[in-house]
Amino acid sequence: MTETKARIAILGASGYTGSELVRLLARHPRVEIVALTADRKAGQSMADVFPQFGKLALPKLVTIDEVAWAHVDLAFCALPHGTTQQVIKRVLEAAPHIKMVDLSADFRLRDPGAYEQWYGHAHQALELQQEAVYGLVELYRDDIRKARLIANPGCYTTTAILPVVPLIEAGAIEPEGLVIDAKSGVTGAGRSAKESLLYTEVTDGMHAYGVANHRHTAELDQEYSKAAGRTIVPSFTPHLIPMSRGIYATIYAKTGAGVGAADVHRVLTDFYKSEPFVHVLPLGQVPQTRFVKGSNMIVMGVVADRQPGRVILISTTDNLVKGASGQAVQNMNLVLGFPETLGLEQLALFP
Amino acid sequence: MTETKARIAILGASGYTGSELVRLLARHPRVEIVALTADRKAGQSMADVFPQFGKLALPKLVTIDEVAWAHVDLAFCALPHGTTQQVIKRVLEAAPHIKMVDLSADFRLRDPGAYEQWYGHAHQALELQQEAVYGLVELYRDDIRKARLIANPGCYTTTAILPVVPLIEAGAIEPEGLVIDAKSGVTGAGRSAKESLLYTEVTDGMHAYGVANHRHTAELDQEYSKAAGRTIVPSFTPHLIPMSRGIYATIYAKTGAGVGAADVHRVLTDFYKSEPFVHVLPLGQVPQTRFVKGSNMIVMGVVADRQPGRVILISTTDNLVKGASGQAVQNMNLVLGFPETLGLEQLALFP
Amino acid sequence: MTETKARIAILGASGYTGSELVRLLARHPRVEIVALTADRKAGQSMADVFPQFGKLALPKLVTIDEVAWAHVDLAFCALPHGTTQQVIKRVLEAAPHIKMVDLSADFRLRDPGAYEQWYGHAHQALELQQEAVYGLVELYRDDIRKARLIANPGCYTTTAILPVVPLIEAGAIEPEGLVIDAKSGVTGAGRSAKESLLYTEVTDGMHAYGVANHRHTAELDQEYSKAAGRTIVPSFTPHLIPMSRGIYATIYAKTGAGVGAADVHRVLTDFYKSEPFVHVLPLGQVPQTRFVKGSNMIVMGVVADRQPGRVILISTTDNLVKGASGQAVQNMNLVLGFPETLGLEQLALFP
Amino acid sequence: MTETKARIAILGASGYTGSELVRLLARHPRVEIVALTADRKAGQSMADVFPQFGKLALPKLVTIDEVAWAHVDLAFCALPHGTTQQVIKRVLEAAPHIKMVDLSADFRLRDPGAYEQWYGHAHQALELQQEAVYGLVELYRDDIRKARLIANPGCYTTTAILPVVPLIEAGAIEPEGLVIDAKSGVTGAGRSAKESLLYTEVTDGMHAYGVANHRHTAELDQEYSKAAGRTIVPSFTPHLIPMSRGIYATIYAKTGAGVGAADVHRVLTDFYKSEPFVHVLPLGQVPQTRFVKGSNMIVMGVVADRQPGRVILISTTDNLVKGASGQAVQNMNLVLGFPETLGLEQLALFP
């Protein structure tokens, strides 16, 4: 007996998170892609936009308005923030049965005031914002299973929250004074044609950007503060690195009273011991972005700092997989009742 | 009822073709890796050598002598040429039941004289050399199914033979005067620590090497001559490109009398119309290495040259997949009676 | 006694050939940059656009109309083709005393018909087109010294003409059947924000483009045909390589009757023995793009092909230096009566 | 009248700092390279080892014992640490007139105990160690002018000391709790053939290394402690980035009581206002490694952190120029009484 396949739409299929969803879902045994949208490229085939899909049978790119929502079970929304909240509101009003995994930042912040502060305008879908569940699976798995609208976390934040929150909750590190020095591959900036993202502007060099004001900081504030039970203001400095994929977070923290690096390490290994997509390295070892490229893993390490009472946490993800589309599929698996790892077992592509 | 899994050994698991075999076979539903060898790293775990495998349950690295051959059904041999022929001879004498897929160059040349000329010494296992089947699946599928020892083709040669041989056989191009300008990613050179392969010596620049004397030329001679029914001497110039994976062959040919580029294109589309791993682009389109990275595909295009009576063929593979370990698994699937595409359906990782 | 400095304008200073001119001219002992134009960025400082010039005293970016032409001795024109011919016509009508080195393609083709065929419209400044001198110094040095308007050659063409023309003229190679397989770094495409030039679309992979129809081919036709005394139609295939700078041309040719690779090599070493910016490698050696990065050199090698009666020529330049701005300064030195190598003696930046 | 040229020897010319010295000195108007040593490559020409020097007239590579010390005025020593101290001791005993600029770590630490702790053995030339001057020009210019033996600083340390020491001295930042998150290009590791430095192990990814125990930390301890007047223990975490050149240091500091980011910025702009090789960006701007590639500049920026009372300092150098060979030439200019910027005015090579 063949199992019924869930019918999937991808809104915003012509960007990198869209193509990554196709890469993962096209080989997922329990789903069928029934709609792909890309407003400006509607009418083209997905292979026109991403020729690596040339041998797949995929639906043509259409506009969002052309989607037959009645025949969709779950939609991934990979649209720019700001417009996303309006699109999702409209779709869910027209087709409330649909499960929605949103990859934008629009529904990640619980506090409408924080949203307004960081994004410069009032939220346009406040009810949905309150309904949405933050889709960081390892922390919110049970809520996600029951959710209709999931706010898939950002790549920086996935990478910087997972190694830190269990430690704050356990009192193993001090939530004050956290420094997150983060490095990102270039796909994190999407596929839009900007001078600053040209090959010649990015290769063979590096630089910081958005220092002290990157919007992902708002998610860190939210989750760290929730874990600490008080307002936490971390330092977060992103850097652009000449690599396609990968987030690498080097996190400097004070340990709690009487806590050493080995204790910090033990908290993390215990917390994540049953997680299929989290790998805590032996104490003192550090990850490389290469260990996760193309896979849904997060790999993290713990090193004692030379300043007494301090510890260095290092974690890495592929920003397009665990940092975006892979985590979105993981959320989909939960929502649709599939095994959580289904379609997500690719090993890292290295070299 | 669970199907029995074939028991697989990988000889030379610490190199890049070895790790790529593990990447593919660890998720293959019909096999189990029972032995991994790496003489100089025996005793280490595979995760010591390739940390991306840190969450897999894999056998420890051992020496070749430690393998329990009676419990192996098929072995991949990813050892340097020269020593390979002696190792395989020894293993097959001890355990003649074993199917062997060899990734080295040792058993690719049918003519012992050609072997001696290109490799500088007499072949040490002539009987096996005569027994071996050239594992270019799309051309030798039926022979491979019945073979015990398969000589997996080189990466350059896979990429340069598949677009050319059907055209020679059809008389669509002249076999004389062929120019193959080939470009390779750096993994083609393996994982040995040489100054010329350091990051700083390879990045942000390029150069030709082995001009007019690269050993893969011998395979081109053999297969082109076989197709033509006479001795063919192509020009073959490899270049080292700053990319990890990928072979890109730009092939300049005279067309046969009265044959145009559209005819050339039609011959290829007909020849490969049922092949799961061959994608012939529409006439005039050219492939990119990005379309095949991490996948077992070969993508090829045909463009009319501006010199009348000439055509340009362009083809690309991932040298570690269709150019090595993927094709080796494809051969394994044939030999063991599995569906040919099993475990090889990964889509290209782009971006 | 201080020598008077020539007063230099750079039209189109916000692109890569513009910034490369600034890099070279800012340290040139006999010139002073008095005007920098960039229509869309007028009003900004050069350091806003290229922060590496932050410590230099440079004029602000202005529009072309704001330049005080009476106080300019020589202008470099680094504008897009098409508009260039109209700008130069206008400037030279207003200020006929100005020497002009044009880096666009507008004045490179002698034959108005060829221009129209390759660029799709009639030339708008036919008199100037007839006046212009092709600025390939090693072939046209004497004409350049006397010229007012110099058409600086393209990067591909500089690299592919210098190793070939002396051989055609000497009868050492057959001009028919030439195959030029060329590879380019990404700066060759300029600084315009296009999706296809994004870091993530270019890095870690490669592809051919403009196969059999790239516009630089017209320059090859012109110079090869001139050398041969009859119409020559070479094959020319450009490829985009993940490197910032560098052109690499692998050229396949038939040798003349009775001519071997050593003869070919001797013709080139003789022809270029006194040239400061040409380096002919010993017979059988091949260049790397790294040998010329940031320098005004062209390096070339000769290798015997394995097909009898054929030879492989390989040459490389930095597309922004000898392939554009460096050669433009070399032309300026000739026109202004300075020593030809002045300001151009930088050694390659490797690693 | 021609000025006499200083006669220069380079010990260890076959490594990257050696070739970079040749790049700079070959065009320096006041010096002549009279000896190049490379023990294992003695007998070869420099162009065999670095073909970009193929048109230069340079002395052959010889062993150190073959150098005619009587005819040398100044030597650069670019040898591995450990052996360096013995070589320099031997040379200066035989030829005490020679000025010596040492690029190794052997003479950088003032405290023999610190040397022994970080390098694992007692220093073998203690008298010279006491004589040596730390060659960080902007801080020790007057001492350097009178020195015979100069310990050229490390690349990480140059980049991390120059933005910090003036601030500690001015009380603008707290010396305790400093976090230096540093990123390095691959040439920082030299030209030795190690698996971990292969192109395929470094490209398109990144990782931390030497966390909390990198030897350059000892120089930071020394200079920060000297500035503070008490023992300072900073956190220092280096990362390997896929770029050839460049050090990028992101430094997190607490400000002094009542000090804001603008005050911090003012201290630096005042301190460095006359320095030809230091560029302090406007407040809030951040540097890129591209701004310094191939040049002797250090560029630094200051950004207010979002944690109150904290500031982020960012600085960058080319590790082979200001971080090694360029600073060495700057030291040479001081020692030999030349203008400090002579031969060092190259602008950054970008793109």
XYZ file of C-alpha atoms in Angstrom, chain D residues 27 45 70 82 120 134 137 151 189 197 218 220 253 265 287 289 298:
17
model
C 61.998 47.869 -6.423
C 67.457 30.207 -8.869
C 81.757 41.039 4.967
C 64.035 27.969 17.383
C 59.147 24.786 25.574
C 60.736 45.005 19.434
C 57.575 50.985 14.567
C 62.553 41.526 16.482
C 50.932 29.457 8.096
C 46.765 23.545 4.596
C 52.653 35.885 24.618
C 49.941 40.424 23.496
C 36.679 45.929 25.357
C 37.988 57.068 18.557
C 37.668 48.071 7.641
C 40.997 43.115 4.588
C 46.941 49.033 9.090
